[in-house]
Amino acid sequence: MAEPRVPGDDPGTLELACGETVHARDIDMGMRDVRCDCGERHAVVVDVHPVSRFVPESIADVLRETIETADEFPEFGIAHVMGIVLEEFPDEVAVADVSEDGSIGYAIVWVTDFDSRRLHETVVELLVELMEHAASHGDSDTASAFEEQMLEFDVEAFVEQYREQRDFESEVDTPV
């Protein structure tokens, strides 16, 4: 017999910042955005997405090699990226742990108040800040060189070019 539930106690239900709800079962691993009843599109990220969804694999490799994790994840990955986003925008990110539901296909899902393009720009900005912070702990020449390069870095142009190369309109995209 089915067990009665209190509305909102289903771990697969995400309460979005816009006030609407979406269930993890309605989110496919290939989705980048979900069209919401509020009329907006919200970015979707699941734990099986690679960091290279946002930055080239070579940068994702450097992040994995240089950042030591102090949690259950063996290396820096999408959960850490989304943790940084969640820390910066706690009221704009809904997250659900659906690891107990084997029919879904992933364990964690994040849905942001902003669309996938804005999320992409936000992630790149936050990763650049993380790398600037790391570079500042190195020698001063390296830190200065990195800071100079970042002054010329155009996040919007990078995201535009990267999204073109990755062909996010297709369901099957591959790392650059």
mmCIF file of C-alpha atoms in Angstrom:
data_model
loop_
_atom_site.group_PDB
_atom_site.id
_atom_site.type_symbol
_atom_site.label_atom_id
_atom_site.label_comp_id
_atom_site.label_asym_id
_atom_site.label_seq_id
_atom_site.Cartn_x
_atom_site.Cartn_y
_atom_site.Cartn_z
ATOM 1 C CA MET A 1 0.000 0.000 0.000
ATOM 2 C CA ALA A 2 1.250 3.472 -0.847
ATOM 3 C CA GLU A 3 2.405 5.548 2.069
ATOM 4 C CA PRO A 4 0.651 8.892 2.509
ATOM 5 C CA ARG A 5 2.901 11.912 2.032
ATOM 6 C CA VAL A 6 2.773 15.459 3.216
ATOM 7 C CA PRO A 7 2.918 17.863 0.253
ATOM 8 C CA GLY A 8 6.467 19.097 -0.198
ATOM 9 C CA ASP A 9 8.144 16.199 1.613
ATOM 10 C CA ASP A 10 9.082 14.373 -1.599
ATOM 11 C CA PRO A 11 12.880 14.700 -1.945
ATOM 12 C CA GLY A 12 12.486 14.832 -5.729
ATOM 13 C CA THR A 13 10.399 17.996 -5.661
ATOM 14 C CA LEU A 14 12.343 21.188 -6.181
ATOM 15 C CA GLU A 15 10.823 24.435 -4.963
ATOM 16 C CA LEU A 16 12.126 27.058 -7.371
ATOM 17 C CA ALA A 17 12.950 30.663 -6.524
ATOM 18 C CA CYS A 18 10.078 31.803 -8.754
ATOM 19 C CA GLY A 19 7.601 29.982 -6.499
ATOM 20 C CA GLU A 20 6.870 27.103 -8.881
ATOM 21 C CA THR A 21 7.868 23.483 -8.335
ATOM 22 C CA VAL A 22 9.335 20.867 -10.634
ATOM 23 C CA HIS A 23 9.951 17.200 -9.952
ATOM 24 C CA ALA A 24 13.263 15.497 -10.682
ATOM 25 C CA ARG A 25 11.423 12.812 -12.679
ATOM 26 C CA ASP A 26 10.512 15.531 -15.187
ATOM 27 C CA ILE A 27 14.175 16.440 -15.689
ATOM 28 C CA ASP A 28 16.145 14.513 -18.283
ATOM 29 C CA MET A 29 19.946 14.193 -18.008
ATOM 30 C CA GLY A 30 20.288 15.919 -21.386
ATOM 31 C CA MET A 31 18.321 19.001 -20.354
ATOM 32 C CA ARG A 32 20.128 22.312 -20.046
ATOM 33 C CA ASP A 33 16.988 24.356 -19.293
ATOM 34 C CA VAL A 34 13.503 23.631 -18.097
ATOM 35 C CA ARG A 35 10.613 25.793 -19.246
ATOM 36 C CA CYS A 36 8.693 26.757 -16.142
ATOM 37 C CA ASP A 37 5.040 27.558 -15.538
ATOM 38 C CA CYS A 38 6.231 31.023 -14.464
ATOM 39 C CA GLY A 39 7.085 31.678 -18.129
ATOM 40 C CA GLU A 40 10.867 31.671 -17.675
ATOM 41 C CA ARG A 41 13.545 29.120 -18.462
ATOM 42 C CA HIS A 42 15.646 27.797 -15.585
ATOM 43 C CA ALA A 43 19.063 26.167 -15.949
ATOM 44 C CA VAL A 44 19.306 22.488 -15.051
ATOM 45 C CA VAL A 45 22.486 20.715 -13.936
ATOM 46 C CA VAL A 46 22.740 17.112 -12.792
ATOM 47 C CA ASP A 47 25.662 15.449 -11.063
ATOM 48 C CA VAL A 48 26.613 13.413 -14.138
ATOM 49 C CA HIS A 49 27.332 16.560 -16.170
ATOM 50 C CA PRO A 50 31.064 17.174 -16.581
ATOM 51 C CA VAL A 51 32.803 20.416 -15.611
ATOM 52 C CA SER A 52 33.628 20.677 -19.326
ATOM 53 C CA ARG A 53 30.007 21.685 -19.817
ATOM 54 C CA PHE A 54 31.246 25.136 -18.788
ATOM 55 C CA VAL A 55 34.982 25.230 -19.564
ATOM 56 C CA PRO A 56 37.339 23.322 -21.877
ATOM 57 C CA GLU A 57 38.432 19.899 -20.704
ATOM 58 C CA SER A 58 42.019 21.146 -20.322
ATOM 59 C CA ILE A 59 40.869 23.654 -17.681
ATOM 60 C CA ALA A 60 38.662 21.030 -16.029
ATOM 61 C CA ASP A 61 41.754 18.770 -15.876
ATOM 62 C CA VAL A 62 43.800 21.502 -14.178
ATOM 63 C CA LEU A 63 41.021 22.109 -11.649
ATOM 64 C CA ARG A 64 40.803 18.367 -10.885
ATOM 65 C CA GLU A 65 44.571 18.087 -10.516
ATOM 66 C CA THR A 66 45.095 21.156 -8.344
ATOM 67 C CA ILE A 67 42.052 21.338 -6.072
ATOM 68 C CA GLU A 68 41.984 18.906 -3.196
ATOM 69 C CA THR A 69 38.507 18.005 -2.050
ATOM 70 C CA ALA A 70 37.557 17.447 1.567
ATOM 71 C CA ASP A 71 34.260 15.667 0.999
ATOM 72 C CA GLU A 72 32.923 12.377 -0.319
ATOM 73 C CA PHE A 73 33.790 13.265 -3.922
ATOM 74 C CA PRO A 74 37.229 11.967 -4.976
ATOM 75 C CA GLU A 75 38.029 14.934 -7.227
ATOM 76 C CA PHE A 76 36.831 18.416 -8.119
ATOM 77 C CA GLY A 77 33.702 18.089 -10.241
ATOM 78 C CA ILE A 78 30.295 19.464 -11.075
ATOM 79 C CA ALA A 79 29.070 19.133 -7.473
ATOM 80 C CA HIS A 80 31.847 21.493 -6.392
ATOM 81 C CA VAL A 81 31.088 23.904 -9.233
ATOM 82 C CA MET A 82 27.430 23.998 -8.273
ATOM 83 C CA GLY A 83 28.398 24.299 -4.606
ATOM 84 C CA ILE A 84 30.253 27.508 -5.498
ATOM 85 C CA VAL A 85 27.188 28.775 -7.388
ATOM 86 C CA LEU A 86 24.917 27.808 -4.488
ATOM 87 C CA GLU A 87 27.183 29.621 -2.039
ATOM 88 C CA GLU A 88 27.085 32.768 -4.159
ATOM 89 C CA PHE A 89 23.334 32.589 -4.956
ATOM 90 C CA PRO A 90 21.689 30.620 -2.123
ATOM 91 C CA ASP A 91 18.198 31.913 -2.833
ATOM 92 C CA GLU A 92 18.389 31.313 -6.574
ATOM 93 C CA VAL A 93 19.346 27.638 -6.685
ATOM 94 C CA ALA A 94 17.087 24.703 -5.827
ATOM 95 C CA VAL A 95 18.790 21.373 -5.217
ATOM 96 C CA ALA A 96 17.472 17.865 -4.669
ATOM 97 C CA ASP A 97 19.226 14.668 -3.653
ATOM 98 C CA VAL A 98 17.386 11.908 -5.484
ATOM 99 C CA SER A 99 20.003 9.216 -4.964
ATOM 100 C CA GLU A 100 17.433 6.961 -3.297
ATOM 101 C CA ASP A 101 15.256 6.931 -6.435
ATOM 102 C CA GLY A 102 16.935 4.499 -8.824
ATOM 103 C CA SER A 103 14.500 5.278 -11.623
ATOM 104 C CA ILE A 104 15.816 8.809 -12.207
ATOM 105 C CA GLY A 105 19.348 8.181 -13.515
ATOM 106 C CA TYR A 106 21.284 10.745 -11.515
ATOM 107 C CA ALA A 107 21.734 11.492 -7.815
ATOM 108 C CA ILE A 108 21.702 15.283 -7.499
ATOM 109 C CA VAL A 109 19.921 17.954 -9.523
ATOM 110 C CA TRP A 110 20.246 21.729 -9.351
ATOM 111 C CA VAL A 111 17.787 24.158 -10.947
ATOM 112 C CA THR A 112 18.681 27.848 -10.981
ATOM 113 C CA ASP A 113 16.462 30.883 -11.180
ATOM 114 C CA PHE A 114 18.399 32.014 -14.251
ATOM 115 C CA ASP A 115 18.704 30.296 -17.636
ATOM 116 C CA SER A 116 21.561 28.072 -18.787
ATOM 117 C CA ARG A 117 23.409 30.833 -20.600
ATOM 118 C CA ARG A 118 23.449 33.077 -17.514
ATOM 119 C CA LEU A 119 24.464 30.085 -15.389
ATOM 120 C CA HIS A 120 27.298 29.403 -17.839
ATOM 121 C CA GLU A 121 28.538 32.996 -17.522
ATOM 122 C CA THR A 122 28.208 32.833 -13.728
ATOM 123 C CA VAL A 123 30.174 29.584 -13.504
ATOM 124 C CA VAL A 124 32.980 30.962 -15.699
ATOM 125 C CA GLU A 125 33.143 34.152 -13.598
ATOM 126 C CA LEU A 126 33.299 32.135 -10.376
ATOM 127 C CA LEU A 127 35.950 29.749 -11.729
ATOM 128 C CA VAL A 128 38.065 32.716 -12.858
ATOM 129 C CA GLU A 129 37.788 34.164 -9.328
ATOM 130 C CA LEU A 130 38.812 30.783 -7.907
ATOM 131 C CA MET A 131 41.824 30.615 -10.235
ATOM 132 C CA GLU A 132 42.785 34.234 -9.440
ATOM 133 C CA HIS A 133 42.686 33.398 -5.749
ATOM 134 C CA ALA A 134 44.843 30.322 -6.316
ATOM 135 C CA ALA A 135 47.303 32.295 -8.459
ATOM 136 C CA SER A 136 47.603 34.929 -5.723
ATOM 137 C CA HIS A 137 49.042 32.222 -3.453
ATOM 138 C CA GLY A 138 51.790 31.477 -5.984
ATOM 139 C CA ASP A 139 54.770 33.628 -6.794
ATOM 140 C CA SER A 140 54.053 37.292 -7.476
ATOM 141 C CA ASP A 141 55.119 37.140 -11.151
ATOM 142 C CA THR A 142 52.650 34.335 -11.883
ATOM 143 C CA ALA A 143 49.883 36.116 -9.993
ATOM 144 C CA SER A 144 50.533 39.399 -11.823
ATOM 145 C CA ALA A 145 50.635 37.706 -15.223
ATOM 146 C CA PHE A 146 47.392 35.866 -14.530
ATOM 147 C CA GLU A 147 45.656 39.032 -13.302
ATOM 148 C CA GLU A 148 46.763 40.896 -16.448
ATOM 149 C CA GLN A 149 45.402 38.140 -18.670
ATOM 150 C CA MET A 150 42.106 38.149 -16.794
ATOM 151 C CA LEU A 151 41.703 41.899 -17.323
ATOM 152 C CA GLU A 152 41.490 41.160 -21.051
ATOM 153 C CA PHE A 153 39.252 38.100 -20.635
ATOM 154 C CA ASP A 154 35.698 38.669 -21.884
ATOM 155 C CA VAL A 155 33.373 36.200 -20.143
ATOM 156 C CA GLU A 156 30.423 36.838 -22.470
ATOM 157 C CA ALA A 157 32.547 36.366 -25.604
ATOM 158 C CA PHE A 158 34.113 33.200 -24.164
ATOM 159 C CA VAL A 159 30.714 31.728 -23.304
ATOM 160 C CA GLU A 160 29.319 32.608 -26.736
ATOM 161 C CA GLN A 161 32.224 30.948 -28.536
ATOM 162 C CA TYR A 162 32.273 27.923 -26.226
ATOM 163 C CA ARG A 163 28.545 27.333 -26.587
ATOM 164 C CA GLU A 164 28.871 27.522 -30.387
ATOM 165 C CA GLN A 165 31.683 24.970 -30.335
ATOM 166 C CA ARG A 166 29.784 22.642 -27.993
ATOM 167 C CA ASP A 167 26.537 22.961 -29.997
ATOM 168 C CA PHE A 168 24.230 23.085 -26.990
ATOM 169 C CA GLU A 169 21.196 22.961 -29.253
ATOM 170 C CA SER A 170 21.995 19.323 -29.957
ATOM 171 C CA GLU A 171 21.187 16.645 -27.405
ATOM 172 C CA VAL A 172 24.619 15.133 -27.983
ATOM 173 C CA ASP A 173 27.485 17.498 -27.311
ATOM 174 C CA THR A 174 31.095 16.550 -26.708
ATOM 175 C CA PRO A 175 33.897 18.232 -24.746
ATOM 176 C CA VAL A 176 36.073 20.721 -26.561
#
